Amino acid sequence: MSKNCAIILAAGKGARMKAGINKQYIEIGNKPVLYYTLKAFADSELIQEIIIVAARSEIEYCRKEVVEKYQIDKVSKIVEGGRERQDSVANGLEALNECDIVLIHDGARPFVNERIIEEGIKYADKYGASACGVKPKDTIKIKGKEGFSKETLKRDELFCVQTPQIFQYELILNCHKKLKKENISVTDDTMVAERYGYKVYLYEGGYNNIKITTPEDLVICRGLLDKLLT
Ligand code: CTP
Ligand code: MG
């Protein structure tokens, strides 16, 4: 059986949330967002190890107020994040050893579920790289300068990518090593794999698997929590 490891990213600043604290530590249903995210991976029999990536100033808080307080299993390390998301991912990857499949996941996506984890591992094992997501509900346009619409994209070809994004460990580690030598920025790890010639298999995530990004997401999140987890 392969060894599957999860990297949970929690080292962002949450600028768009404007909450004054890192969004991962905001409480929903009396527990921090990060608790729910970690629990999904800790409870999965398919996951053997979890690495959390946290801001340097929050590592101790994360350890005491989340991992120890809620007795989250399988967390081997809490490592320091970097300036950009891609730097945090690279730090997480470098902290792992003896890993076959790695699942890279946003700490701010608490409603990931076992089906998404299981399918992601299966597809990454088969194709090297996979990512979940959903079809966009809105019509997507390219907006030109001066505010006018330039082009409407074909909705049935579009896909909103979520996390987890799942990879054969050596594949994505090597891609991140190459990325470090280039001065380009990416917003997720599918872009990193694509840049070095790998195809990423896209599979069904869920409209519930939201990333808490702006204040209204918290309202949705609290509603989803009532529906899904209680
Ligand atoms: N993240 C990280 N390290 C960074 C930036 C982001 O670990 N340097 C993490 C965030 O904590 C989050 C996930 O990556 O769980 C997705 O990023 P995003 O939603 O953009 O979070 P933030 O960068 O914190 O938010 P914002 O962009 O609004 O500042
Ligand atoms: Mg960000």
PDB file of C-alpha atoms and ligand atoms in Angstrom:
ATOM      1  CA  MET A   1       0.000   0.000   0.000  1.00  0.00           C
ATOM      2  CA  SER A   2       1.208   3.513  -0.751  1.00  0.00           C
ATOM      3  CA  LYS A   3       2.019   6.014   1.965  1.00  0.00           C
ATOM      4  CA  ASN A   4      -0.283   9.008   1.595  1.00  0.00           C
ATOM      5  CA  CYS A   5       0.532  12.302   3.302  1.00  0.00           C
ATOM      6  CA  ALA A   6      -1.427  15.534   3.578  1.00  0.00           C
ATOM      7  CA  ILE A   7       0.034  19.035   3.635  1.00  0.00           C
ATOM      8  CA  ILE A   8      -2.419  21.467   5.200  1.00  0.00           C
ATOM      9  CA  LEU A   9      -1.676  25.103   4.390  1.00  0.00           C
ATOM     10  CA  ALA A  10      -2.475  27.627   7.083  1.00  0.00           C
ATOM     11  CA  ALA A  11       0.259  30.223   6.689  1.00  0.00           C
ATOM     12  CA  GLY A  12      -1.640  32.907   4.776  1.00  0.00           C
ATOM     13  CA  LYS A  13      -2.557  36.343   6.058  1.00  0.00           C
ATOM     14  CA  GLY A  14      -6.237  36.247   5.157  1.00  0.00           C
ATOM     15  CA  ALA A  15      -6.149  39.804   3.811  1.00  0.00           C
ATOM     16  CA  ARG A  16      -9.475  39.466   1.981  1.00  0.00           C
ATOM     17  CA  MET A  17     -11.203  38.188   5.111  1.00  0.00           C
ATOM     18  CA  LYS A  18     -10.349  41.350   7.054  1.00  0.00           C
ATOM     19  CA  ALA A  19     -10.918  39.490  10.319  1.00  0.00           C
ATOM     20  CA  GLY A  20      -7.916  40.717  12.282  1.00  0.00           C
ATOM     21  CA  ILE A  21      -6.917  37.083  12.880  1.00  0.00           C
ATOM     22  CA  ASN A  22      -5.856  34.374  10.473  1.00  0.00           C
ATOM     23  CA  LYS A  23      -9.077  32.944   8.994  1.00  0.00           C
ATOM     24  CA  GLN A  24      -8.060  29.396   9.885  1.00  0.00           C
ATOM     25  CA  TYR A  25      -8.443  30.230  13.580  1.00  0.00           C
ATOM     26  CA  ILE A  26     -11.887  31.838  13.313  1.00  0.00           C
ATOM     27  CA  GLU A  27     -14.415  29.671  15.143  1.00  0.00           C
ATOM     28  CA  ILE A  28     -17.439  28.104  13.497  1.00  0.00           C
ATOM     29  CA  GLY A  29     -19.594  25.881  15.678  1.00  0.00           C
ATOM     30  CA  ASN A  30     -17.264  26.649  18.618  1.00  0.00           C
ATOM     31  CA  LYS A  31     -14.201  25.200  16.947  1.00  0.00           C
ATOM     32  CA  PRO A  32     -11.558  26.770  14.708  1.00  0.00           C
ATOM     33  CA  VAL A  33     -11.951  26.319  10.945  1.00  0.00           C
ATOM     34  CA  LEU A  34      -8.619  24.476  10.879  1.00  0.00           C
ATOM     35  CA  TYR A  35      -9.974  21.845  13.280  1.00  0.00           C
ATOM     36  CA  TYR A  36     -12.555  20.679  10.725  1.00  0.00           C
ATOM     37  CA  THR A  37     -10.011  20.610   7.928  1.00  0.00           C
ATOM     38  CA  LEU A  38      -7.512  18.573   9.937  1.00  0.00           C
ATOM     39  CA  LYS A  39     -10.175  16.230  11.266  1.00  0.00           C
ATOM     40  CA  ALA A  40     -11.228  15.208   7.744  1.00  0.00           C
ATOM     41  CA  PHE A  41      -7.679  14.026   7.002  1.00  0.00           C
ATOM     42  CA  ALA A  42      -6.944  12.622  10.455  1.00  0.00           C
ATOM     43  CA  ASP A  43     -10.128  10.529  10.331  1.00  0.00           C
ATOM     44  CA  SER A  44      -9.362   9.119   6.898  1.00  0.00           C
ATOM     45  CA  GLU A  45      -7.879   5.637   6.937  1.00  0.00           C
ATOM     46  CA  LEU A  46      -6.163   6.488   3.664  1.00  0.00           C
ATOM     47  CA  ILE A  47      -3.957   9.165   5.257  1.00  0.00           C
ATOM     48  CA  GLN A  48      -0.876   8.200   7.255  1.00  0.00           C
ATOM     49  CA  GLU A  49       0.774  11.551   8.008  1.00  0.00           C
ATOM     50  CA  ILE A  50      -0.202  15.213   8.190  1.00  0.00           C
ATOM     51  CA  ILE A  51       2.091  18.240   7.988  1.00  0.00           C
ATOM     52  CA  ILE A  52       0.695  21.642   8.856  1.00  0.00           C
ATOM     53  CA  VAL A  53       2.295  24.749   7.372  1.00  0.00           C
ATOM     54  CA  ALA A  54       1.755  27.760   9.646  1.00  0.00           C
ATOM     55  CA  ALA A  55       3.062  31.292   9.971  1.00  0.00           C
ATOM     56  CA  ARG A  56       6.125  31.378  12.197  1.00  0.00           C
ATOM     57  CA  SER A  57       4.372  33.514  14.809  1.00  0.00           C
ATOM     58  CA  GLU A  58       1.411  31.098  14.893  1.00  0.00           C
ATOM     59  CA  ILE A  59       3.155  27.725  15.102  1.00  0.00           C
ATOM     60  CA  GLU A  60       2.853  27.467  18.878  1.00  0.00           C
ATOM     61  CA  TYR A  61      -0.740  28.707  18.840  1.00  0.00           C
ATOM     62  CA  CYS A  62      -1.611  26.142  16.187  1.00  0.00           C
ATOM     63  CA  ARG A  63       0.019  23.353  18.175  1.00  0.00           C
ATOM     64  CA  LYS A  64      -1.630  24.238  21.499  1.00  0.00           C
ATOM     65  CA  GLU A  65      -5.013  25.602  20.470  1.00  0.00           C
ATOM     66  CA  VAL A  66      -5.785  23.241  17.616  1.00  0.00           C
ATOM     67  CA  VAL A  67      -3.643  20.077  17.446  1.00  0.00           C
ATOM     68  CA  GLU A  68      -3.269  19.451  21.199  1.00  0.00           C
ATOM     69  CA  LYS A  69      -6.579  20.869  22.332  1.00  0.00           C
ATOM     70  CA  TYR A  70      -8.596  18.705  19.936  1.00  0.00           C
ATOM     71  CA  GLN A  71      -6.124  15.804  19.980  1.00  0.00           C
ATOM     72  CA  ILE A  72      -5.663  15.686  16.235  1.00  0.00           C
ATOM     73  CA  ASP A  73      -3.860  12.484  15.255  1.00  0.00           C
ATOM     74  CA  LYS A  74      -1.195  11.948  12.598  1.00  0.00           C
ATOM     75  CA  VAL A  75       0.317  15.473  12.711  1.00  0.00           C
ATOM     76  CA  SER A  76       4.064  14.813  12.499  1.00  0.00           C
ATOM     77  CA  LYS A  77       5.253  18.418  12.146  1.00  0.00           C
ATOM     78  CA  ILE A  78       4.144  22.006  12.017  1.00  0.00           C
ATOM     79  CA  VAL A  79       6.508  23.806   9.675  1.00  0.00           C
ATOM     80  CA  GLU A  80       6.984  27.455   8.893  1.00  0.00           C
ATOM     81  CA  GLY A  81       5.239  28.942   5.868  1.00  0.00           C
ATOM     82  CA  GLY A  82       6.657  31.259   3.244  1.00  0.00           C
ATOM     83  CA  ARG A  83       5.781  34.583   1.687  1.00  0.00           C
ATOM     84  CA  GLU A  84       3.586  33.173  -1.092  1.00  0.00           C
ATOM     85  CA  ARG A  85       1.406  30.081  -1.098  1.00  0.00           C
ATOM     86  CA  GLN A  86       3.889  28.304  -3.377  1.00  0.00           C
ATOM     87  CA  ASP A  87       6.674  28.917  -0.813  1.00  0.00           C
ATOM     88  CA  SER A  88       4.512  27.389   1.914  1.00  0.00           C
ATOM     89  CA  VAL A  89       3.826  24.335  -0.251  1.00  0.00           C
ATOM     90  CA  ALA A  90       7.551  23.942  -0.982  1.00  0.00           C
ATOM     91  CA  ASN A  91       8.348  24.041   2.748  1.00  0.00           C
ATOM     92  CA  GLY A  92       5.711  21.394   3.403  1.00  0.00           C
ATOM     93  CA  LEU A  93       7.043  19.150   0.645  1.00  0.00           C
ATOM     94  CA  GLU A  94      10.614  19.465   1.887  1.00  0.00           C
ATOM     95  CA  ALA A  95       9.533  18.486   5.399  1.00  0.00           C
ATOM     96  CA  LEU A  96       8.138  15.162   4.202  1.00  0.00           C
ATOM     97  CA  ASN A  97      10.115  12.005   3.805  1.00  0.00           C
ATOM     98  CA  GLU A  98       9.086   8.593   2.617  1.00  0.00           C
ATOM     99  CA  CYS A  99       5.910   9.627   0.960  1.00  0.00           C
ATOM    100  CA  ASP A 100       4.295   8.155  -2.159  1.00  0.00           C
ATOM    101  CA  ILE A 101       1.241  10.351  -2.660  1.00  0.00           C
ATOM    102  CA  VAL A 102       0.847  13.875  -1.270  1.00  0.00           C
ATOM    103  CA  LEU A 103      -2.434  15.729  -0.917  1.00  0.00           C
ATOM    104  CA  ILE A 104      -2.002  19.496  -0.804  1.00  0.00           C
ATOM    105  CA  HIS A 105      -4.973  21.196   0.794  1.00  0.00           C
ATOM    106  CA  ASP A 106      -6.027  24.684   1.906  1.00  0.00           C
ATOM    107  CA  GLY A 107      -6.560  24.911   5.652  1.00  0.00           C
ATOM    108  CA  ALA A 108      -9.411  27.278   4.843  1.00  0.00           C
ATOM    109  CA  ARG A 109     -11.444  24.503   3.127  1.00  0.00           C
ATOM    110  CA  PRO A 110     -13.026  22.706   6.061  1.00  0.00           C
ATOM    111  CA  PHE A 111     -15.647  20.676   4.170  1.00  0.00           C
ATOM    112  CA  VAL A 112     -13.399  18.342   2.223  1.00  0.00           C
ATOM    113  CA  ASN A 113     -14.722  14.809   2.614  1.00  0.00           C
ATOM    114  CA  GLU A 114     -13.632  11.185   2.448  1.00  0.00           C
ATOM    115  CA  ARG A 115     -14.948  10.656  -1.090  1.00  0.00           C
ATOM    116  CA  ILE A 116     -12.867  13.581  -2.381  1.00  0.00           C
ATOM    117  CA  ILE A 117      -9.753  12.283  -0.577  1.00  0.00           C
ATOM    118  CA  GLU A 118     -10.251   8.738  -1.828  1.00  0.00           C
ATOM    119  CA  GLU A 119     -10.847   9.635  -5.469  1.00  0.00           C
ATOM    120  CA  GLY A 120      -7.961  12.095  -5.497  1.00  0.00           C
ATOM    121  CA  ILE A 121      -5.528   9.437  -4.284  1.00  0.00           C
ATOM    122  CA  LYS A 122      -6.841   6.936  -6.808  1.00  0.00           C
ATOM    123  CA  TYR A 123      -6.421   9.345  -9.741  1.00  0.00           C
ATOM    124  CA  ALA A 124      -3.002  10.623  -8.631  1.00  0.00           C
ATOM    125  CA  ASP A 125      -1.827   7.050  -8.316  1.00  0.00           C
ATOM    126  CA  LYS A 126      -3.026   6.354 -11.853  1.00  0.00           C
ATOM    127  CA  TYR A 127      -2.173   9.608 -13.648  1.00  0.00           C
ATOM    128  CA  GLY A 128       0.484  11.273 -11.473  1.00  0.00           C
ATOM    129  CA  ALA A 129      -1.566  14.353 -10.641  1.00  0.00           C
ATOM    130  CA  SER A 130      -5.199  15.113  -9.849  1.00  0.00           C
ATOM    131  CA  ALA A 131      -7.292  17.974  -8.550  1.00  0.00           C
ATOM    132  CA  CYS A 132     -10.923  18.309  -7.624  1.00  0.00           C
ATOM    133  CA  GLY A 133     -13.243  21.124  -8.581  1.00  0.00           C
ATOM    134  CA  VAL A 134     -16.653  22.096  -9.852  1.00  0.00           C
ATOM    135  CA  LYS A 135     -18.266  23.509 -12.968  1.00  0.00           C
ATOM    136  CA  PRO A 136     -18.762  27.266 -12.708  1.00  0.00           C
ATOM    137  CA  LYS A 137     -22.335  28.311 -12.044  1.00  0.00           C
ATOM    138  CA  ASP A 138     -21.918  31.753 -13.576  1.00  0.00           C
ATOM    139  CA  THR A 139     -21.112  32.764 -17.124  1.00  0.00           C
ATOM    140  CA  ILE A 140     -17.416  33.653 -17.198  1.00  0.00           C
ATOM    141  CA  LYS A 141     -16.114  36.527 -19.281  1.00  0.00           C
ATOM    142  CA  ILE A 142     -12.806  38.162 -19.974  1.00  0.00           C
ATOM    143  CA  LYS A 143     -13.107  41.768 -18.930  1.00  0.00           C
ATOM    144  CA  GLY A 144     -11.138  44.208 -20.992  1.00  0.00           C
ATOM    145  CA  LYS A 145      -9.728  47.592 -20.165  1.00  0.00           C
ATOM    146  CA  GLU A 146     -12.265  50.361 -19.527  1.00  0.00           C
ATOM    147  CA  GLY A 147     -14.619  47.810 -18.023  1.00  0.00           C
ATOM    148  CA  PHE A 148     -16.184  46.326 -21.138  1.00  0.00           C
ATOM    149  CA  SER A 149     -16.645  42.639 -21.795  1.00  0.00           C
ATOM    150  CA  LYS A 150     -14.181  41.274 -24.334  1.00  0.00           C
ATOM    151  CA  GLU A 151     -15.108  37.662 -24.638  1.00  0.00           C
ATOM    152  CA  THR A 152     -17.416  35.036 -23.159  1.00  0.00           C
ATOM    153  CA  LEU A 153     -15.804  31.692 -22.414  1.00  0.00           C
ATOM    154  CA  LYS A 154     -17.542  28.409 -23.185  1.00  0.00           C
ATOM    155  CA  ARG A 155     -18.979  27.389 -19.869  1.00  0.00           C
ATOM    156  CA  ASP A 156     -19.044  23.670 -20.528  1.00  0.00           C
ATOM    157  CA  GLU A 157     -15.256  23.652 -20.945  1.00  0.00           C
ATOM    158  CA  LEU A 158     -14.559  25.551 -17.720  1.00  0.00           C
ATOM    159  CA  PHE A 159     -13.725  24.122 -14.328  1.00  0.00           C
ATOM    160  CA  CYS A 160     -13.226  25.888 -10.990  1.00  0.00           C
ATOM    161  CA  VAL A 161     -10.326  24.127  -9.320  1.00  0.00           C
ATOM    162  CA  GLN A 162     -10.392  23.470  -5.591  1.00  0.00           C
ATOM    163  CA  THR A 163      -8.146  21.552  -3.243  1.00  0.00           C
ATOM    164  CA  PRO A 164      -7.068  18.916  -2.383  1.00  0.00           C
ATOM    165  CA  GLN A 165      -4.651  18.676  -5.291  1.00  0.00           C
ATOM    166  CA  ILE A 166      -2.982  15.323  -5.227  1.00  0.00           C
ATOM    167  CA  PHE A 167       0.346  14.217  -6.675  1.00  0.00           C
ATOM    168  CA  GLN A 168       2.921  11.503  -6.767  1.00  0.00           C
ATOM    169  CA  TYR A 169       5.341  12.952  -4.255  1.00  0.00           C
ATOM    170  CA  GLU A 170       8.554  12.911  -6.321  1.00  0.00           C
ATOM    171  CA  LEU A 171       6.752  14.476  -9.284  1.00  0.00           C
ATOM    172  CA  ILE A 172       5.519  17.547  -7.430  1.00  0.00           C
ATOM    173  CA  LEU A 173       8.660  17.867  -5.295  1.00  0.00           C
ATOM    174  CA  ASN A 174      10.771  18.077  -8.453  1.00  0.00           C
ATOM    175  CA  CYS A 175       8.377  20.569 -10.037  1.00  0.00           C
ATOM    176  CA  HIS A 176       8.603  22.823  -6.976  1.00  0.00           C
ATOM    177  CA  LYS A 177      12.404  22.598  -7.016  1.00  0.00           C
ATOM    178  CA  LYS A 178      12.372  23.815 -10.622  1.00  0.00           C
ATOM    179  CA  LEU A 179       9.852  26.540  -9.798  1.00  0.00           C
ATOM    180  CA  LYS A 180      12.165  27.906  -7.104  1.00  0.00           C
ATOM    181  CA  LYS A 181      14.783  28.637  -9.766  1.00  0.00           C
ATOM    182  CA  GLU A 182      12.316  30.665 -11.805  1.00  0.00           C
ATOM    183  CA  ASN A 183      10.842  33.958 -10.849  1.00  0.00           C
ATOM    184  CA  ILE A 184       7.192  33.261 -11.561  1.00  0.00           C
ATOM    185  CA  SER A 185       4.166  33.170  -9.347  1.00  0.00           C
ATOM    186  CA  VAL A 186       1.379  30.627  -9.441  1.00  0.00           C
ATOM    187  CA  THR A 187      -1.882  30.396  -7.534  1.00  0.00           C
ATOM    188  CA  ASP A 188      -2.035  26.643  -7.112  1.00  0.00           C
ATOM    189  CA  ASP A 189      -0.126  23.412  -7.633  1.00  0.00           C
ATOM    190  CA  THR A 190      -1.897  22.307 -10.794  1.00  0.00           C
ATOM    191  CA  MET A 191      -0.166  25.291 -12.426  1.00  0.00           C
ATOM    192  CA  VAL A 192       3.183  24.079 -11.098  1.00  0.00           C
ATOM    193  CA  ALA A 193       2.722  20.592 -12.547  1.00  0.00           C
ATOM    194  CA  GLU A 194       1.404  21.928 -15.881  1.00  0.00           C
ATOM    195  CA  ARG A 195       4.388  24.240 -16.218  1.00  0.00           C
ATOM    196  CA  TYR A 196       6.734  21.242 -16.304  1.00  0.00           C
ATOM    197  CA  GLY A 197       4.655  19.220 -18.716  1.00  0.00           C
ATOM    198  CA  TYR A 198       2.403  17.119 -16.504  1.00  0.00           C
ATOM    199  CA  LYS A 199      -1.298  16.639 -17.067  1.00  0.00           C
ATOM    200  CA  VAL A 200      -3.584  16.962 -14.091  1.00  0.00           C
ATOM    201  CA  TYR A 201      -6.683  14.797 -14.008  1.00  0.00           C
ATOM    202  CA  LEU A 202      -9.669  16.886 -12.927  1.00  0.00           C
ATOM    203  CA  TYR A 203     -12.448  15.216 -10.980  1.00  0.00           C
ATOM    204  CA  GLU A 204     -15.595  16.200  -9.168  1.00  0.00           C
ATOM    205  CA  GLY A 205     -15.088  18.090  -5.894  1.00  0.00           C
ATOM    206  CA  GLY A 206     -18.189  19.692  -4.465  1.00  0.00           C
ATOM    207  CA  TYR A 207     -20.006  22.997  -4.156  1.00  0.00           C
ATOM    208  CA  ASN A 208     -19.759  22.447  -0.393  1.00  0.00           C
ATOM    209  CA  ASN A 209     -15.966  22.328  -0.563  1.00  0.00           C
ATOM    210  CA  ILE A 210     -15.687  26.113  -0.329  1.00  0.00           C
ATOM    211  CA  LYS A 211     -12.585  28.085   0.544  1.00  0.00           C
ATOM    212  CA  ILE A 212     -13.270  30.656   3.218  1.00  0.00           C
ATOM    213  CA  THR A 213     -11.962  33.785   1.565  1.00  0.00           C
ATOM    214  CA  THR A 214     -14.216  36.810   2.214  1.00  0.00           C
ATOM    215  CA  PRO A 215     -16.498  37.620   5.190  1.00  0.00           C
ATOM    216  CA  GLU A 216     -19.707  36.321   3.535  1.00  0.00           C
ATOM    217  CA  ASP A 217     -18.098  32.882   3.169  1.00  0.00           C
ATOM    218  CA  LEU A 218     -18.288  32.575   6.951  1.00  0.00           C
ATOM    219  CA  VAL A 219     -22.070  32.899   6.853  1.00  0.00           C
ATOM    220  CA  ILE A 220     -22.264  30.161   4.206  1.00  0.00           C
ATOM    221  CA  CYS A 221     -19.812  28.118   6.201  1.00  0.00           C
ATOM    222  CA  ARG A 222     -21.879  28.253   9.373  1.00  0.00           C
ATOM    223  CA  GLY A 223     -24.938  27.171   7.389  1.00  0.00           C
ATOM    224  CA  LEU A 224     -23.037  24.305   5.799  1.00  0.00           C
ATOM    225  CA  LEU A 225     -21.727  23.216   9.163  1.00  0.00           C
ATOM    226  CA  ASP A 226     -25.259  22.783  10.468  1.00  0.00           C
ATOM    227  CA  LYS A 227     -26.170  20.796   7.385  1.00  0.00           C
ATOM    228  CA  LEU A 228     -23.071  18.619   7.027  1.00  0.00           C
ATOM    229  CA  LEU A 229     -21.383  18.003  10.308  1.00  0.00           C
ATOM    230  CA  THR A 230     -23.930  18.111  13.095  1.00  0.00           C
TER     231      THR A 230
HETATM  232  N1  CTP B   1      -1.409  30.092   2.387  1.00  0.00           N
HETATM  233  C1  CTP B   1      -0.205  29.706   2.957  1.00  0.00           C
HETATM  234  N2  CTP B   1       0.899  30.501   2.796  1.00  0.00           N
HETATM  235  C2  CTP B   1       0.842  31.656   2.105  1.00  0.00           C
HETATM  236  C3  CTP B   1      -0.376  32.044   1.506  1.00  0.00           C
HETATM  237  C4  CTP B   1      -1.490  31.241   1.654  1.00  0.00           C
HETATM  238  O1  CTP B   1      -0.136  28.663   3.607  1.00  0.00           O
HETATM  239  N3  CTP B   1       1.940  32.404   1.995  1.00  0.00           N
HETATM  240  C5  CTP B   1      -2.606  29.268   2.595  1.00  0.00           C
HETATM  241  C6  CTP B   1      -3.743  30.006   3.296  1.00  0.00           C
HETATM  242  O2  CTP B   1      -3.569  29.981   4.701  1.00  0.00           O
HETATM  243  C7  CTP B   1      -4.980  29.302   2.799  1.00  0.00           C
HETATM  244  C8  CTP B   1      -4.563  28.737   1.442  1.00  0.00           C
HETATM  245  O3  CTP B   1      -3.148  28.877   1.343  1.00  0.00           O
HETATM  246  O4  CTP B   1      -5.398  28.229   3.604  1.00  0.00           O
HETATM  247  C9  CTP B   1      -5.265  29.425   0.300  1.00  0.00           C
HETATM  248  O5  CTP B   1      -4.869  30.790   0.221  1.00  0.00           O
HETATM  249  P1  CTP B   1      -5.821  32.046   0.339  1.00  0.00           P
HETATM  250  O6  CTP B   1      -7.244  31.657   0.374  1.00  0.00           O
HETATM  251  O7  CTP B   1      -5.362  33.045  -0.660  1.00  0.00           O
HETATM  252  O8  CTP B   1      -5.487  32.539   1.826  1.00  0.00           O
HETATM  253  P2  CTP B   1      -4.712  33.848   2.267  1.00  0.00           P
HETATM  254  O9  CTP B   1      -3.528  34.049   1.395  1.00  0.00           O
HETATM  255  O10 CTP B   1      -4.511  33.732   3.727  1.00  0.00           O
HETATM  256  O11 CTP B   1      -5.824  34.959   1.989  1.00  0.00           O
HETATM  257  P3  CTP B   1      -5.626  36.353   1.193  1.00  0.00           P
HETATM  258  O12 CTP B   1      -5.124  35.976  -0.185  1.00  0.00           O
HETATM  259  O13 CTP B   1      -6.991  36.958   1.200  1.00  0.00           O
HETATM  260  O14 CTP B   1      -4.622  37.147   1.998  1.00  0.00           O
HETATM  261 MG    MG B   2      -3.749  34.385  -0.732  1.00  0.00          MG
END
